[in-house]
Amino acid sequence: MTRQAQRGQRVLVVRCPAWPPGDAPDRAAGPGPAARPAGQAGSAGTAGQAVPDARAFEQVIDAAERFSPRIEVLRPGICAFGARGPARYFGGEDELGRLVAEAVTRLGFDCGVGIADGMFAALLASRDGLASVLIVPPGGTAAYLAPRAVTVLGEPELADLLARLGIRTLGEFAALPASEVANRFGPPGVLGHRLARGLDPRPPAARPPEADLTARIEFDPPLDRAEQVVFAAKALAGQLHDRLSAAGLTCVRIRVEVARSDGSEITRLWRHDGLLSDLAVAERVRWQLDGWPGAGDRGGDPVDDGGGTGGVVALRLIPDQLVHAQGRQLGLWGDAAISDRVARAAIRVQAMLGHDAVRQPVLVGGRSPAEQGLLVPFGEVARPARPAGRPWPGRIPAPAPSTVYPVPRQAMVTDQAGALVTVTGRGLVSADPARLSVDGGRPLAVTAWTGPWPVTERWWDPEHACRKARFQLVAADGSAWLAVVSDGRWLIEASYD
Amino acid sequence: MVGGLVRAGREIGPGQGPVTGADLLPVLPALADLLPHGAFRRGSVVATDGWSLLPLALAAGPAASGAWCAAIGVPEFGVAAAADAGLDLERLLLIPDPGGNWPQVVASLLDGCDLVLLRPPGRLPAQARRKLEATVRRHAAVLLVAGDWDGAQARLRVTAREWLGIGAGHGRLRACRVQVAADGRGDWSRARSRWLWLPGPDGSVSVADGVAPGADRPEPGWLEASAG
């Protein structure tokens, strides 16, 4: 559905040469700055002497917003919007282009307007159509691009390489087989090749009007059979997907909210990534209904089969984290190949317990054992802030403990005389540890110990700074512990058994 | 008809009939001697005495051979220790808190994973327990219980443990020499016992045979090299 929408995309680009390509890269403009016309419309403040403020371009955006509510600003000086709808409303592309150009010129800026299939061709057309309107007819993009030099792709290295191979125009480049281009030139080559063939690497996407994209349905009378709700969910998902693809957007996750007549409501977030079909969304709604414990609270009775707890009164599908549709088919579950069977089992448990209940561990860098394991909810991609495999001075040496308590356990470590063992500011132990009691349990004799390993963390940050000392302790029953003492309080962080 | 026969064959369960490679789930080489056939028998329930590095190491072998593993009810799962023991973290699901309806969670995961490592949050009535055991057989999975399980085919226990490398105020924990004993029903009726490095100095698991426990023994080379 998205692909089709992309294929039929007509894009209108407005280019005002008063704002030359500055720091922001302008792929289509090529290496040289766009030519500034001599006959700059002499209007107050913007006459040829200086480059106008980027904020001044807001006026142009305002002008363009009269033609389409969704304007994408590529950089100050260039903005674009989908031309299909506006063209129909304003009486054809010729008329639309003329009106837009007129509106911008009236503000005192010279402008070029280009309309073509896709952003790249439209950008070039806006340059060619300076002080006029240039329309590349639908399907004519490849022919329009063919005679152009490969340098317009804005990839100097690629252009250089192609020129040395005797390929000087986009037409010649487009004639190469796509697979060979991918082999020989890599990702920049593939992108350039798509552009040269008149395909669009990305549809225009605009500031997303988020509230509008929620798909909701109310049931009156309430539905008491899951089948009916799932059926409605499928249609609702279709609506949502249509709206998203019309906006050139996709969502990373989808939030499903189900409300029942007894006032209870269950909300779940599902990974979407633009890869779920209407049916797949409906299936997730079904799992969510199946996983709804009768009491409305997790951990209660087994699943109630729908009798007596009230029907479903409303269903809402809310796209979460909108992103521009890339048309890319990433592995849904990250890099590791996860079989459907595993994914289904994991998602089923997520439906029962919540998105965060099923996790996948990732190793990250850190000093203490608790910092070294990051638990990522299943279906999300981990982006650890502290990658593993880098040196961490003060890291607890291997072997790693098998048991790392999420909440450290209370402990008492005493010496022969029964006094609490403490560590001085200079890192000296008050006495040899002799007894260890965990969680107020029976004291065990300490047979071996080592420490203190002083830790001063985040000394630069008075709020989070902490001074503590770690010990490894072996008790008489053979158990080995990682303990930490801070301000005279002992905690067990991990166990090595 | 044929399907019915195959299904019936599956329902026979462990301890009966010939064992083929497809019925087995490999474990780490160091642990193979402890298990009949040198591997887990699919459809079986194996218990250990509580959560420790032993169930973690037992789960490492299947994950390394491409099986998926789920660990249920272990919020204190040592991720770094698991990786060092050879457990492939990319094939591991963690369900730290399975909630009150945990048998249902276990059954769901048995459908997707080859090995489910469970620390039971509570005791199950015999009927629910047998239902879960039937699920294990139906999906030809292995349920590894870190705790008590009445219907377990086998039980592995740590019977002796000795930490090396650490003294009174010096050194550090370097390795642990552990005696593991296994016994049970059927294939497991012959009791086995092995000395293992659990963990070894780099966190891996290896056989520690040939080194008798006690005071007068040759120290392994890595201990001398790192002394002082």
XYZ file of C-alpha atoms in Angstrom, chain A residues 160-485:
326
model
C 34.333 10.967 -10.195
C 34.409 7.185 -10.347
C 31.603 7.034 -12.889
C 33.273 9.651 -15.083
C 36.461 7.598 -15.119
C 34.433 4.567 -16.162
C 33.022 6.556 -19.041
C 29.590 7.032 -17.536
C 28.778 10.701 -17.779
C 25.023 11.036 -17.746
C 22.285 9.762 -15.488
C 20.787 7.942 -18.458
C 23.945 5.896 -18.911
C 24.109 5.230 -15.188
C 20.468 4.189 -15.047
C 21.089 1.683 -17.818
C 23.359 -0.368 -15.565
C 21.731 -3.364 -13.853
C 20.785 -2.525 -10.285
C 22.445 -5.588 -8.779
C 25.760 -4.761 -10.453
C 25.542 -1.212 -9.166
C 24.973 -2.508 -5.662
C 27.979 -4.814 -5.964
C 30.306 -2.238 -7.411
C 29.329 1.051 -5.814
C 27.756 0.146 -2.491
C 24.931 2.046 -0.753
C 25.681 5.513 -2.238
C 25.670 3.900 -5.664
C 22.351 2.181 -5.038
C 20.802 5.423 -3.853
C 22.151 7.341 -6.836
C 21.024 4.607 -9.188
C 17.490 4.733 -7.814
C 17.467 8.475 -8.291
C 18.824 8.179 -11.822
C 16.065 5.743 -12.720
C 13.459 8.179 -11.537
C 12.652 6.279 -8.345
C 12.310 8.127 -5.110
C 14.468 7.184 -2.137
C 12.111 8.903 0.249
C 8.671 10.402 0.026
C 8.146 13.880 1.440
C 7.067 13.773 5.048
C 5.938 16.681 7.070
C 5.440 17.711 10.647
C 3.108 14.935 11.687
C -0.261 15.983 13.049
C -0.193 13.307 15.717
C -3.610 13.482 17.283
C -5.331 13.011 13.942
C -3.775 9.640 13.303
C -5.426 7.798 16.164
C -7.994 5.339 14.885
C -10.850 4.810 17.335
C -14.159 3.088 17.412
C -16.903 2.986 20.057
C -19.236 0.048 20.492
C -22.818 0.634 21.536
C -24.101 -1.767 22.735
C -20.836 -3.139 24.157
C -19.410 -6.168 22.377
C -19.109 -9.209 24.567
C -17.436 -11.575 22.120
C -13.759 -11.278 21.340
C -14.420 -12.258 17.714
C -16.483 -9.140 17.122
C -13.823 -6.895 18.613
C -11.101 -8.520 16.538
C -13.191 -8.079 13.406
C -13.614 -4.392 14.163
C -9.914 -4.130 14.964
C -8.994 -5.344 11.506
C -11.017 -2.630 9.825
C -9.673 -0.061 12.264
C -6.093 -1.120 11.570
C -6.814 -0.704 7.861
C -7.947 2.871 8.492
C -4.868 3.612 10.548
C -2.503 2.173 7.950
C -4.215 4.160 5.206
C -3.817 7.363 7.152
C -0.206 6.640 7.960
C 0.731 5.789 4.426
C -1.129 8.816 3.117
C 1.092 10.882 5.387
C 4.187 9.029 4.232
C 4.723 7.895 7.779
C 5.029 4.689 9.642
C 5.139 3.985 13.344
C 7.696 2.160 15.391
C 5.106 0.881 17.821
C 1.373 0.791 18.005
C -0.564 1.304 21.193
C -3.761 -0.694 21.516
C -6.254 0.515 24.113
C -9.318 -1.542 24.911
C -11.946 -0.168 27.290
C -14.656 -2.272 28.879
C -18.028 -1.316 30.195
C -16.961 -1.937 33.795
C -14.512 0.920 33.451
C -11.398 -1.209 33.204
C -9.007 -0.475 30.406
C -6.035 -2.379 29.133
C -3.271 -0.803 27.136
C -0.462 -2.548 25.354
C 2.315 -1.343 23.102
C 3.231 -3.554 20.178
C 6.242 -3.322 17.954
C 5.093 -2.305 14.501
C 7.976 -0.890 12.420
C 5.592 -0.520 9.529
C 5.709 -4.253 9.004
C 2.407 -5.371 10.471
C -0.548 -6.046 8.233
C -4.114 -5.172 9.219
C -4.599 -8.797 10.140
C -1.442 -8.877 12.251
C -2.656 -5.868 14.230
C -6.029 -7.536 14.721
C -4.264 -10.652 15.930
C -2.429 -8.625 18.545
C -5.745 -7.214 19.728
C -6.988 -10.775 20.074
C -3.934 -11.756 22.124
C -4.487 -8.731 24.285
C -8.100 -9.747 24.906
C -7.068 -13.352 25.553
C -4.459 -12.230 28.011
C -6.904 -10.123 29.990
C -7.273 -11.682 33.411
C -10.803 -11.671 34.717
C -10.027 -9.432 37.647
C -8.622 -6.725 35.431
C -5.377 -6.940 37.291
C -2.392 -8.973 36.339
C -1.574 -12.006 38.392
C -5.150 -12.775 39.325
C -7.272 -15.654 38.242
C -6.769 -17.471 34.976
C -8.214 -15.870 31.865
C -11.922 -15.398 32.034
C -13.724 -16.405 28.899
C -15.560 -13.152 28.601
C -18.551 -13.962 30.775
C -19.695 -11.476 33.338
C -16.889 -8.925 33.223
C -18.585 -6.487 30.887
C -18.296 -5.994 27.167
C -15.825 -3.946 25.205
C -17.025 -0.371 24.710
C -14.131 1.204 22.863
C -11.049 0.310 20.919
C -8.299 2.747 20.049
C -5.225 2.229 17.893
C -2.616 4.913 18.449
C 0.571 5.032 16.423
C 3.548 5.528 18.694
C 6.822 7.124 17.588
C 6.024 8.252 14.081
C 8.879 8.036 11.615
C 9.193 8.723 7.928
C 8.349 5.651 5.900
C 11.612 4.320 4.535
C 10.194 1.340 2.749
C 12.986 -0.660 4.293
C 12.358 -4.159 5.492
C 14.501 -4.397 8.556
C 14.613 -7.582 10.529
C 11.662 -7.202 12.808
C 13.471 -8.466 15.832
C 16.924 -7.020 15.301
C 19.872 -8.873 13.935
C 19.393 -12.345 15.325
C 17.049 -14.416 13.258
C 14.110 -15.100 15.498
C 11.854 -17.804 14.295
C 8.143 -17.163 14.105
C 7.624 -19.777 16.754
C 9.772 -17.996 19.316
C 8.350 -14.606 18.388
C 4.809 -15.866 18.743
C 5.518 -17.392 22.152
C 7.220 -14.233 23.356
C 4.443 -11.973 22.072
C 1.846 -14.196 23.664
C 3.556 -13.788 27.018
C 3.810 -10.052 26.397
C 0.056 -10.051 25.853
C -0.403 -11.770 29.201
C 2.051 -9.764 31.280
C 2.846 -6.593 29.384
C 5.410 -5.419 26.885
C 8.184 -5.118 29.450
C 7.728 -8.588 30.919
C 9.726 -10.412 28.252
C 13.255 -9.227 27.929
C 16.416 -9.982 26.077
C 19.720 -9.355 27.797
C 22.489 -7.312 26.232
C 26.002 -6.970 27.605
C 27.057 -3.396 28.186
C 30.050 -1.776 29.782
C 30.104 -1.037 33.475
C 31.954 -1.556 36.699
C 29.566 -3.480 38.864
C 27.842 -6.666 37.718
C 24.463 -4.933 37.879
C 25.634 -2.332 35.369
C 26.895 -4.923 32.896
C 23.591 -6.460 31.927
C 20.950 -4.424 30.118
C 17.515 -6.001 29.774
C 15.717 -4.867 26.634
C 12.000 -5.554 26.142
C 11.505 -8.198 23.476
C 10.995 -6.688 20.051
C 12.895 -3.503 20.733
C 16.343 -2.825 19.440
C 18.969 -2.155 22.060
C 21.048 0.975 21.745
C 23.353 0.683 24.724
C 24.856 3.954 25.853
C 27.866 2.096 27.207
C 28.969 -0.544 24.717
C 30.627 -3.658 26.065
C 34.174 -4.530 25.199
C 35.726 -1.248 26.283
C 38.027 -0.988 29.253
C 36.334 -0.107 32.521
C 38.900 0.784 35.154
C 37.801 -0.524 38.504
C 35.661 -3.221 36.960
C 35.038 -6.234 39.162
C 37.403 -8.923 37.826
C 36.209 -12.175 36.214
C 34.648 -14.602 36.850
C 31.296 -12.849 36.816
C 28.692 -13.645 39.476
C 25.841 -15.948 38.479
C 23.368 -14.078 40.631
C 23.061 -10.301 40.476
C 20.402 -8.960 42.796
C 18.259 -6.261 41.194
C 17.858 -4.825 44.674
C 20.932 -5.414 46.841
C 20.303 -7.551 49.926
C 20.891 -6.265 53.416
C 23.867 -7.804 55.169
C 25.927 -7.576 58.339
C 29.643 -8.222 58.352
C 31.232 -8.364 61.785
C 34.668 -9.091 63.175
C 35.699 -11.655 65.789
C 34.499 -9.396 68.567
C 31.103 -8.945 66.927
C 31.661 -5.320 65.933
C 30.589 -4.108 62.507
C 33.477 -4.054 60.045
C 34.000 -0.590 58.569
C 36.372 0.992 56.085
C 38.207 4.198 56.873
C 38.509 7.151 54.547
C 41.982 5.963 53.679
C 40.705 2.575 52.586
C 41.705 0.584 55.648
C 39.560 -2.171 57.131
C 38.722 -1.754 60.802
C 39.178 -5.492 61.415
C 39.186 -8.773 59.503
C 35.649 -9.825 58.579
C 34.748 -12.911 60.582
C 31.004 -13.363 60.236
C 28.495 -12.679 57.514
C 24.748 -12.552 57.877
C 22.563 -11.980 54.811
C 19.056 -10.569 55.182
C 19.242 -11.014 58.940
C 19.846 -14.740 58.566
C 22.050 -17.015 60.612
C 25.622 -15.662 60.705
C 28.130 -17.724 58.750
C 31.824 -17.812 59.403
C 33.855 -16.003 56.767
C 36.627 -18.340 55.609
C 38.235 -16.091 53.030
C 37.848 -12.498 52.006
C 39.466 -9.818 49.970
C 39.078 -6.087 49.811
C 38.407 -3.316 50.257
C 38.242 -2.200 46.659
C 37.404 1.455 47.029
C 35.045 2.969 44.484
C 34.485 6.674 44.116
C 31.856 7.107 41.482
C 30.868 10.367 39.823
C 32.947 12.499 42.200
C 32.276 15.427 39.847
C 28.558 15.273 40.502
C 27.754 16.053 44.137
C 24.269 14.625 43.878
C 25.194 11.233 42.508
C 28.670 10.945 43.906
C 29.207 7.974 46.166
C 32.117 6.460 47.977
C 31.990 2.819 48.709
C 34.217 -0.194 49.042
C 33.642 -3.669 47.683
C 34.620 -6.970 49.217
C 34.537 -10.538 48.043
C 33.589 -12.876 50.883
C 33.583 -16.664 51.056
C 31.469 -18.200 53.800
C 31.952 -21.505 55.574
C 29.267 -23.204 53.466
C 31.254 -22.490 50.289
C 29.084 -19.619 49.152
C 30.878 -16.600 47.696
C 29.502 -13.081 47.742
C 30.177 -9.658 46.363
C 29.498 -7.186 49.140
C 29.678 -3.433 49.240
C 29.985 -1.179 52.244
